[in-house]
Coordinates of C-alpha atoms and ligand atoms in Angstrom, one line a residue:
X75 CA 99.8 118.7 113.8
X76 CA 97.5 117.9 116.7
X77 CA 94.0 117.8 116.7
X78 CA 93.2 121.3 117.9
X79 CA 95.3 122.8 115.3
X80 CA 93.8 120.8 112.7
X81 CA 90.5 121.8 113.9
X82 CA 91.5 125.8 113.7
X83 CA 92.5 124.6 109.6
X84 CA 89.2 123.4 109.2
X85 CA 87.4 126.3 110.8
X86 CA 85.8 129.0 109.1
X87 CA 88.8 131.2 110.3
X88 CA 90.9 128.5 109.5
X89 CA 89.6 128.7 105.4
X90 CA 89.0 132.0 105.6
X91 CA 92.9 132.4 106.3
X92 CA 93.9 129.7 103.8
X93 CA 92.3 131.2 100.7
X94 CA 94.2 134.5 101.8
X95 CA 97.4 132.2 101.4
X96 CA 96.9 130.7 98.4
X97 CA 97.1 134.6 96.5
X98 CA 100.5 134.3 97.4
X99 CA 103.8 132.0 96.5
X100 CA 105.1 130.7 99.4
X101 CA 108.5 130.0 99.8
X102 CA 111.4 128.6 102.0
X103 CA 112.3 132.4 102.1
X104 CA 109.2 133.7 103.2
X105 CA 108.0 131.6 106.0
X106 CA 108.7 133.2 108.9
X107 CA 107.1 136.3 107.4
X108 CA 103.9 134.4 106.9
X109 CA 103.7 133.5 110.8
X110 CA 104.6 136.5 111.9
X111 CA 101.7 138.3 110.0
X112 CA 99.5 135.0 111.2
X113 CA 100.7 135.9 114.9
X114 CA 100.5 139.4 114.8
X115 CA 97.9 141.0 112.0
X116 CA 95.4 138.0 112.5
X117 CA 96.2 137.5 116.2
X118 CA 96.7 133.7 116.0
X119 CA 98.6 131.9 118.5
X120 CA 101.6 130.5 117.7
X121 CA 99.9 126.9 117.3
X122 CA 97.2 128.1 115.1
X123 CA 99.6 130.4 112.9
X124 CA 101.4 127.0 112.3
X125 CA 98.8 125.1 111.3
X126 CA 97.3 127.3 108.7
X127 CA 100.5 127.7 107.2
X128 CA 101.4 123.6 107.1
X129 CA 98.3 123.0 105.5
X130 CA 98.7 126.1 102.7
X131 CA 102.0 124.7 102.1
X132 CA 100.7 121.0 101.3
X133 CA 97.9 122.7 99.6
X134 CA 99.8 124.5 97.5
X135 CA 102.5 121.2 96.9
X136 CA 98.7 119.1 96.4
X137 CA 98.1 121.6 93.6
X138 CA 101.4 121.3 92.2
X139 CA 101.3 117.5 91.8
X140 CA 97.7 117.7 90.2
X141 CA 97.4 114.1 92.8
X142 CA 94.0 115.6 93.7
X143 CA 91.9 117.8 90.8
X144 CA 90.0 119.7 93.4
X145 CA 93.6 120.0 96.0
X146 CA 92.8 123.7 96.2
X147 CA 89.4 123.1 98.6
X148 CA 91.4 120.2 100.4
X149 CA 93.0 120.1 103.5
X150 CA 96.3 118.4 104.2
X151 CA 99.9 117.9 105.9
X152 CA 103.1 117.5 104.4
X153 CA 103.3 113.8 105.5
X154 CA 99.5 113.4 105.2
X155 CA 99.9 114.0 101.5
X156 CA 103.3 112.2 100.9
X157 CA 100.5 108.9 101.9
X158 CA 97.7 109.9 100.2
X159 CA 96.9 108.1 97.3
X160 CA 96.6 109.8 94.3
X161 CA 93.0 110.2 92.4
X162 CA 94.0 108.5 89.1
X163 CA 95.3 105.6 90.6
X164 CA 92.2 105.4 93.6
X165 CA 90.0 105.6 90.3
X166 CA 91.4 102.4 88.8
X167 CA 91.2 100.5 91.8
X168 CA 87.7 102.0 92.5
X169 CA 86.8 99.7 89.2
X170 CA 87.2 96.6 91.0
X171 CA 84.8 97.6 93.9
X172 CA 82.4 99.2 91.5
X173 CA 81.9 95.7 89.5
X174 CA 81.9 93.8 93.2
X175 CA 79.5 96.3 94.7
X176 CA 77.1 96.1 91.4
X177 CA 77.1 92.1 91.8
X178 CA 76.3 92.4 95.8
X179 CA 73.2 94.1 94.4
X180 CA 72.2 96.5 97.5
X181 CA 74.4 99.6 99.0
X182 CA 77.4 98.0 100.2
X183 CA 79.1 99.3 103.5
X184 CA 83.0 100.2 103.1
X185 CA 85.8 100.3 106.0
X186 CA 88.9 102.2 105.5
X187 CA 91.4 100.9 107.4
X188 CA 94.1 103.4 108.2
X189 CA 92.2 106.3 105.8
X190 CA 94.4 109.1 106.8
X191 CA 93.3 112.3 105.4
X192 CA 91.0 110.5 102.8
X193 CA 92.6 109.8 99.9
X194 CA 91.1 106.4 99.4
X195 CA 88.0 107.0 101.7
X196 CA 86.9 109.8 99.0
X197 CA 87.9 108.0 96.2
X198 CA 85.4 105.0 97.5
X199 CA 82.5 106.8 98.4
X200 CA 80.7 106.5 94.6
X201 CA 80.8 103.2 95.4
X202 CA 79.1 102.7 99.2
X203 CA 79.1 104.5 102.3
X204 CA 82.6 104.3 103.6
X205 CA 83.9 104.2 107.0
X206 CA 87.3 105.6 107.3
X207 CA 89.3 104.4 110.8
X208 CA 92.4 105.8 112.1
X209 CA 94.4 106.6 115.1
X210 CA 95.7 109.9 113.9
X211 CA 92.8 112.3 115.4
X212 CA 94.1 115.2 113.3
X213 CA 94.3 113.3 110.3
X214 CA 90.3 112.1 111.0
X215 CA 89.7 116.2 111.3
X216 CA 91.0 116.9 108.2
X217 CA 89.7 114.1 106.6
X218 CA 85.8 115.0 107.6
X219 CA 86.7 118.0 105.9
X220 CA 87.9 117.1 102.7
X221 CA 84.5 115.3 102.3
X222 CA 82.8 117.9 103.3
X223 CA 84.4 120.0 100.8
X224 CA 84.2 117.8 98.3
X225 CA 80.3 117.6 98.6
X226 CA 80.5 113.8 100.1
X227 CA 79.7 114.0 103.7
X228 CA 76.9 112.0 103.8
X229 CA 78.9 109.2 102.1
X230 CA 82.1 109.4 104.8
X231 CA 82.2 109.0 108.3
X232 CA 85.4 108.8 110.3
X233 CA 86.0 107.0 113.6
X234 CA 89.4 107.1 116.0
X235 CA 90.4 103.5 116.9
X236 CA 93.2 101.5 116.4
X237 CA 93.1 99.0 113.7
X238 CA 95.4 96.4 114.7
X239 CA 92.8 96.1 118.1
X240 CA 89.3 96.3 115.3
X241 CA 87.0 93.5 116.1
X242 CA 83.4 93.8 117.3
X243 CA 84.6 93.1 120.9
X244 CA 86.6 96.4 120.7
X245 CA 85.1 98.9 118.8
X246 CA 82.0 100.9 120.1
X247 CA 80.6 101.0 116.6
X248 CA 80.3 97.1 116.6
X249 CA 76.6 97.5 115.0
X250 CA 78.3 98.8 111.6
X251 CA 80.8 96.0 111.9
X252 CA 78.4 93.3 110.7
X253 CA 77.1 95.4 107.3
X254 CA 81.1 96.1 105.9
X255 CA 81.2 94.1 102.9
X256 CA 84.3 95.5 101.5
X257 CA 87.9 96.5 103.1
X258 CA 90.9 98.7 102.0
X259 CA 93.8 98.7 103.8
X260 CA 96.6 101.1 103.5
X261 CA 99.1 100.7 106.8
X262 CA 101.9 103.4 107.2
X263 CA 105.3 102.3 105.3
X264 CA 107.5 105.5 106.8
X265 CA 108.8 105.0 110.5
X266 CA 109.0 107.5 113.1
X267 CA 112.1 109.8 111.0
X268 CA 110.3 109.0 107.7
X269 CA 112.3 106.6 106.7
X270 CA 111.0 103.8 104.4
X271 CA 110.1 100.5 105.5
X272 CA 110.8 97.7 103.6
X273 CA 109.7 94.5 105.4
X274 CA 105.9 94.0 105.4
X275 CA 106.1 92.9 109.0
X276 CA 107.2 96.3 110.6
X277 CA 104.3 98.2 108.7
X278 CA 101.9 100.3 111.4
X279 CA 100.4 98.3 111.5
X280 CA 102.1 94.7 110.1
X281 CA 100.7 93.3 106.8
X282 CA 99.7 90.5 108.9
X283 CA 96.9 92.0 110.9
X284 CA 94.3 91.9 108.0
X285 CA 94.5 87.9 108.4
X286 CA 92.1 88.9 111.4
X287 CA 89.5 90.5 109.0
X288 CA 89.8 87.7 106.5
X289 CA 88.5 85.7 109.0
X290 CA 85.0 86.3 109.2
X291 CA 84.6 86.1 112.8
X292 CA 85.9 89.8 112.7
X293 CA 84.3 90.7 109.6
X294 CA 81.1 88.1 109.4
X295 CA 80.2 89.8 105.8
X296 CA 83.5 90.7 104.2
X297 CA 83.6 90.0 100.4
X298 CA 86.7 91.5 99.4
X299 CA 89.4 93.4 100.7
X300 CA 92.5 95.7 98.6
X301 CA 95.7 96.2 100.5
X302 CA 98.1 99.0 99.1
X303 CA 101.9 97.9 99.9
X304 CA 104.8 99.4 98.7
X305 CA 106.0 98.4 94.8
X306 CA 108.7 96.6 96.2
X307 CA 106.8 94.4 98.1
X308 CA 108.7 90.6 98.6
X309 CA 107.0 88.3 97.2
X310 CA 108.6 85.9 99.4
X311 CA 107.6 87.3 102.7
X312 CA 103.5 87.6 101.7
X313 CA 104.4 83.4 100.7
X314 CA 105.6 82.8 104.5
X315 CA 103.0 85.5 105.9
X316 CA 100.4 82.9 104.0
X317 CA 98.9 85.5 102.2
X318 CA 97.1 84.2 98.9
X319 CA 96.5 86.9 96.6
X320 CA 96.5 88.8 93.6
X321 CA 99.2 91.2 93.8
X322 CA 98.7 94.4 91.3
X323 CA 102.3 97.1 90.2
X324 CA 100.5 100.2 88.9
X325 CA 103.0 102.9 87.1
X326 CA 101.5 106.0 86.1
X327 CA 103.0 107.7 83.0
X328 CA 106.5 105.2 83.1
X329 CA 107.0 106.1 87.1
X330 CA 106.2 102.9 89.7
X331 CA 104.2 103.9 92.4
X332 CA 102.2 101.3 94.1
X333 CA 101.3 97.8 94.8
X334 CA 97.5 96.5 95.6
X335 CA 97.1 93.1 97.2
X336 CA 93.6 91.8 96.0
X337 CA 91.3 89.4 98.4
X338 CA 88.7 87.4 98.3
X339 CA 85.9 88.5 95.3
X340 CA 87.8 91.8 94.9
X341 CA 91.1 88.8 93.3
X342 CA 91.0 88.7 89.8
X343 CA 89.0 92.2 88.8
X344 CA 86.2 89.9 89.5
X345 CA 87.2 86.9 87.3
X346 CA 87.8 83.3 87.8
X347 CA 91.1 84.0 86.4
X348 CA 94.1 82.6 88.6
X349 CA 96.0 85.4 88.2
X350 CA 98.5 86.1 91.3
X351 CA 100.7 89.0 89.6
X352 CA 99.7 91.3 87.2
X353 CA 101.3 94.8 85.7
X354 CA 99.1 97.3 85.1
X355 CA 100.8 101.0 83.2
X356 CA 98.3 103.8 83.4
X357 CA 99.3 106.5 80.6
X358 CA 97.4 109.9 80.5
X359 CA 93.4 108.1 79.9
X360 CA 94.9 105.2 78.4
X361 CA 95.9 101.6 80.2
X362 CA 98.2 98.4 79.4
X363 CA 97.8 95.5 80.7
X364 CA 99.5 92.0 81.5
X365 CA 99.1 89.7 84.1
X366 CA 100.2 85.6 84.4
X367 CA 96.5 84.2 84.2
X368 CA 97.8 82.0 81.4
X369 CA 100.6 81.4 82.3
X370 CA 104.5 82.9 82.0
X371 CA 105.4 82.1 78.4
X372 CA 109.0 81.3 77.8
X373 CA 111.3 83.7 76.3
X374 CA 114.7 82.2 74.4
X375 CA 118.0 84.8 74.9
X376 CA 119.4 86.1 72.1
X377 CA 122.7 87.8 71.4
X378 CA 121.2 92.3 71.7
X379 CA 120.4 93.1 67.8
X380 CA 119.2 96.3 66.3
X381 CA 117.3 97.8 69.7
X382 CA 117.4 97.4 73.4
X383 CA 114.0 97.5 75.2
X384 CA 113.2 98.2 79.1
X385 CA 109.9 97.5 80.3
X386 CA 108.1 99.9 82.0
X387 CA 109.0 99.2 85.7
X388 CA 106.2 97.7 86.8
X389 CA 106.0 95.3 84.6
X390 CA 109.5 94.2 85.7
X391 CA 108.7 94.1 89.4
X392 CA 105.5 92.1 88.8
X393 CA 107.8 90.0 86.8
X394 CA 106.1 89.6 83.7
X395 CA 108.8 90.7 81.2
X396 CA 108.3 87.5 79.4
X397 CA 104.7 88.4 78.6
X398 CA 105.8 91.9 77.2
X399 CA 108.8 90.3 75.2
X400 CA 105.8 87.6 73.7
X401 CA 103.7 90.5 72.9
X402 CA 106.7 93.3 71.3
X403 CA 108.0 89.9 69.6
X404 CA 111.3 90.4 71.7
X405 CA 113.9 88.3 73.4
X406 CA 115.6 88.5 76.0
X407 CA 119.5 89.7 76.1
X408 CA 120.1 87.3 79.3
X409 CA 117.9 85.0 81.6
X410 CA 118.3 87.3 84.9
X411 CA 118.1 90.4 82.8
X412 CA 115.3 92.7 82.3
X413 CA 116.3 94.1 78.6
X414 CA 114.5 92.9 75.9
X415 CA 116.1 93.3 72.3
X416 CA 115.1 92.6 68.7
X417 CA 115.5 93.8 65.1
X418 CA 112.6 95.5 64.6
X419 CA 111.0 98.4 66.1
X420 CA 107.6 98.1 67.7
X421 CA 106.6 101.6 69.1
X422 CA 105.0 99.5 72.8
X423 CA 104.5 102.4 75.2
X424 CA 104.9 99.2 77.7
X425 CA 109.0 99.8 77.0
X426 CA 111.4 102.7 76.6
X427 CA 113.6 101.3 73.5
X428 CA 117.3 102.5 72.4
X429 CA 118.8 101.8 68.6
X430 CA 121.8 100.0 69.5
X431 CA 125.1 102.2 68.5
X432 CA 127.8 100.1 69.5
X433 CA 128.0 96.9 72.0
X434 CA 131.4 96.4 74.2
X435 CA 133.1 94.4 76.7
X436 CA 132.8 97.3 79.9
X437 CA 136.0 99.1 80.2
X438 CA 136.0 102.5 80.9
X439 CA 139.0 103.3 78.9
X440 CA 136.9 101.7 75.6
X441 CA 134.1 103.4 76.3
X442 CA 135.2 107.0 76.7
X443 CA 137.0 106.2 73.0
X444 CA 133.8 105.5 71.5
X445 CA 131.8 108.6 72.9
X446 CA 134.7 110.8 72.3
X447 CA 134.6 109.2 68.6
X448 CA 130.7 109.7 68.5
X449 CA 131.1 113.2 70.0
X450 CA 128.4 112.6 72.6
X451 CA 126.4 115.8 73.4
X452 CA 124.2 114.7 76.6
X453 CA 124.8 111.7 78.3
X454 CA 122.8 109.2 80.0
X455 CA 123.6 106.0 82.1
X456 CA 121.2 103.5 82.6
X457 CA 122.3 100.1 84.6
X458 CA 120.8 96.9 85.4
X459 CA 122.6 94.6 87.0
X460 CA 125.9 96.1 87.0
X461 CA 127.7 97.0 90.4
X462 CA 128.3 100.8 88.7
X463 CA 127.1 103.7 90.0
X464 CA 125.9 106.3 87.0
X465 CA 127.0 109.3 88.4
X466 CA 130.5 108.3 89.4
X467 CA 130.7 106.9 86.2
X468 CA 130.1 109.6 84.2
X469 CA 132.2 111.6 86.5
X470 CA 135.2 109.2 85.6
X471 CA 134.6 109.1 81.8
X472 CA 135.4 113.3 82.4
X473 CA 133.9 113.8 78.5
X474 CA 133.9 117.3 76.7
X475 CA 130.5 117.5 75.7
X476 CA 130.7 117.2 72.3
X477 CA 128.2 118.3 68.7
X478 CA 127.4 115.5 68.5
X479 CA 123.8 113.1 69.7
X480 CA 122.7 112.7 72.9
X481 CA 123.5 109.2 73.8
X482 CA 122.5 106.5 76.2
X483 CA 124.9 104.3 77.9
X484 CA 123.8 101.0 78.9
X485 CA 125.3 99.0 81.6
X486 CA 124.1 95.5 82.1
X487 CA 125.5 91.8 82.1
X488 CA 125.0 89.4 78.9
X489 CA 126.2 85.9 79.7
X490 CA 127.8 86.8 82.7
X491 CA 130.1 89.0 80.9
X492 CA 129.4 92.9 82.0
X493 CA 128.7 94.4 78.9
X494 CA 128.4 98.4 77.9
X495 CA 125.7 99.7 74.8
X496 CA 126.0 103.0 73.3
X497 CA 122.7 103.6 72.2
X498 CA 120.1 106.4 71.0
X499 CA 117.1 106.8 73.2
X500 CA 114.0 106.3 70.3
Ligands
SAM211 C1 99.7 105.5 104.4 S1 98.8 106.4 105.5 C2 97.1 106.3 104.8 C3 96.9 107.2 103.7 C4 95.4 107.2 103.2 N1 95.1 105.9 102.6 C5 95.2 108.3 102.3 O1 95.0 108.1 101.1 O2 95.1 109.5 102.7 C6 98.7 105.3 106.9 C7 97.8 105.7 108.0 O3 97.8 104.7 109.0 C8 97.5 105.3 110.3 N2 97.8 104.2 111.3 C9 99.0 103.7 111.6 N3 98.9 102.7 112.5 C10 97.6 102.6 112.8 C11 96.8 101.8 113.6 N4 97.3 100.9 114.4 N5 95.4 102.0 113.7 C12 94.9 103.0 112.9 N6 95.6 103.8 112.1 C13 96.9 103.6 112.0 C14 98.4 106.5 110.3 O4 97.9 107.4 111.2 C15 98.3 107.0 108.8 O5 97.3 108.0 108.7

């Protein structure tokens, strides 16, 4: 979308058209019937038709995944939404500012680096009058007009520029430069076919480029700054980038879905912890919590017992399973394994567990006896570090479902040895 057509969204036509829309279910199948009413009964050019229905059809997908409690007034695209961050996640990370902001005393300023169509912007703007840069000019359109519709206008302003160039030399709103006393950064991880990007370097723009705003030359007053990265951020490359930092995994409801890199006073939730990873689980209003400011404890293997536990995911990519095992009074199964097993039952919603059926050497043959023998109704496969892939798996068992459980096979490696559990999901 360009910024003309995103202007036509935004325009009283524009809404005017979209609440029309959203009366009706749109549908792969009736598309082209949509824009050809646009084009002919509302006499929309082509370019216009098109815009309207993109953002009714991310309005409508906004609704759908409840990411924003007021989607229905919002504008978006497809992509534009794919990026935007979700408002129960922006409202955890808004805590940290909030604190920071409280102890800097007066209205603090906010920059948005790469704010797209708002997502963060919006979610800052209890906090301080936020200043939301991008290059995307349609993006910045439809962004204006999300705060506007969410009653926040004279909190948000939006600028064109190109973040990776920002510095007072550069930027015609250098005045504003001086007062931003806190940062968020969220740089594009899809490339030009929407593929993921992995390596924090070939972000747009790199990771590296907020080592200019760190330094206070660029940003004279900066007191903290939040990065979102991708969950499966390498911890290795932010060592050789030299990037010291908290770094946050934030699941919502058991599902991994981001990564925050904490700065300066923002480090810590405002602590003088030395924490550098921490797992946070957010579960409908409630939140878990574990992070190695004292420290990784050590957690002895033990030969799987009564149950098999797997921490949520984002306590395994922030690598803390130790801490979980310490607190569920679990060990684990295997030192490079993230399972968890013990012989009592302790209900953490910080784990999925399974009651431990049966327990053998992986053989495909061996395992297809014992379902057979249990009469498996539904079947699962769950695998950590095995080389098998779940659906051919279960493909090559070819099981009659039988009357019997649904069961949970779990393929993993104990000792070295690959290892298969037939287990109940609890
Ligand atoms: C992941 S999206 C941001 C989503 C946003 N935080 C939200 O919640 O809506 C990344 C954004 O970075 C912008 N971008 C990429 N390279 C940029 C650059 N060099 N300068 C400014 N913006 C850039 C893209 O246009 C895109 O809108």
């Amino acid at each position: 979308m360009n910024k003309d057509q995103a202007l036509f969204a935004v325009s009283e036509r524009g809404r005017a058209l979209l609440d029309k829309l959203a009366l009706q279910e749109l549908t792969e199948n009736n598309h082209l019937k949509i824009l050809t009413a646009l084009r002919k009964s509302d006499k929309l050019e082509a370019s216009e038709a098109a815009a309207v229905l993109e953002v009714a059809l991310a309005r409508q997908k906004a609704i759908k995944s409840a990411k924003f409690a007021q989607a229905e007034k919002m504008f978006f695209t497809r992509d534009a939404l794919e990026q935007a961050s979700g408002e129960k996640i922006t409202a955890h990370r808004r805590k940290r500012f909030q604190t920071l902001a409280e102890s800097l005393g007066s209205a603090v300023a906010i920059v948005d680096f790469c704010c797209g169509v708002g997502g963060d912007s919006l979610a800052l703007c209890p906090v301080g009058q936020v200043t939301g840069i991008d290059l995307n000019e349609a993006r910045l359109v439809l962004a204006k007009a999300n705060a506007t519709a969410l009653g926040l206008s004279d909190r948000f302003d939006a600028v064109c520029a190109d973040v990776a160039k920002f510095s007072s030399a550069n930027v015609n709103h250098s005045s504003t430069i001086n007062s931003y006393q806190l940062a968020f950064f969220d740089p594009g991880r899809r490339d030009e076919q929407g593929k993921r990007i992995f390596k924090a370097e070939a972000y747009q723009p790199p990771l590296s480029t907020l080592k200019n705003w760190l330094r206070k030359d660029e940003l004279p007053n900066l007191k903290g700054l939040a990065v979102k990265v991708s969950p499966g951020i390498d911890y290795d490359e932010l060592r050789q980038l030299g990037l010291d930092c908290e770094v946050e995994i934030i699941s919502e409801n058991g599902d991994v879905k981001e990564a925050v890199l904490w700065f300066a006073d923002l480090r810590s939730a405002g602590t003088d912890e030395n924490t550098t990873r921490r797992a946070t689980l957010l579960y409908g209003d409630k939140q878990f919590s574990f992070d190695d400011s004292q420290g990784i404890p050590k957690l002895d293997c033990q030969t799987p017992s009564r149950y098999l536990h797997e921490p949520d995911g984002a306590i395994i990519r922030a690598g803390l399973v130790e801490c979980l095992g310490a607190d569920m009074k679990a060990l684990k199964i295997d030192d490079e394994i993230a399972f968890l097993t013990s012989d009592n039952l302790s209900n953490s919603p910080c784990a999925r567990s399974f009651e431990i059926i049966s327990c053998l050497p992986f053989s495909l043959k061996k395992i297809k006896q014992e379902l057979q023998k249990l009469k498996a109704r539904n079947l699962t496969v769950k695998k950590r570090g095995s080389p098998i892939v779940p659906e051919e798996f279960i493909k090559s068992l070819s099981l009659k479902r039988g009357d019997g459980e649904d069961l949970t096979v779990i393929l993993t490696r104990v000792k070295n040895e690959h290892t298969a559990f037939i287990t109940r999901a609890i």
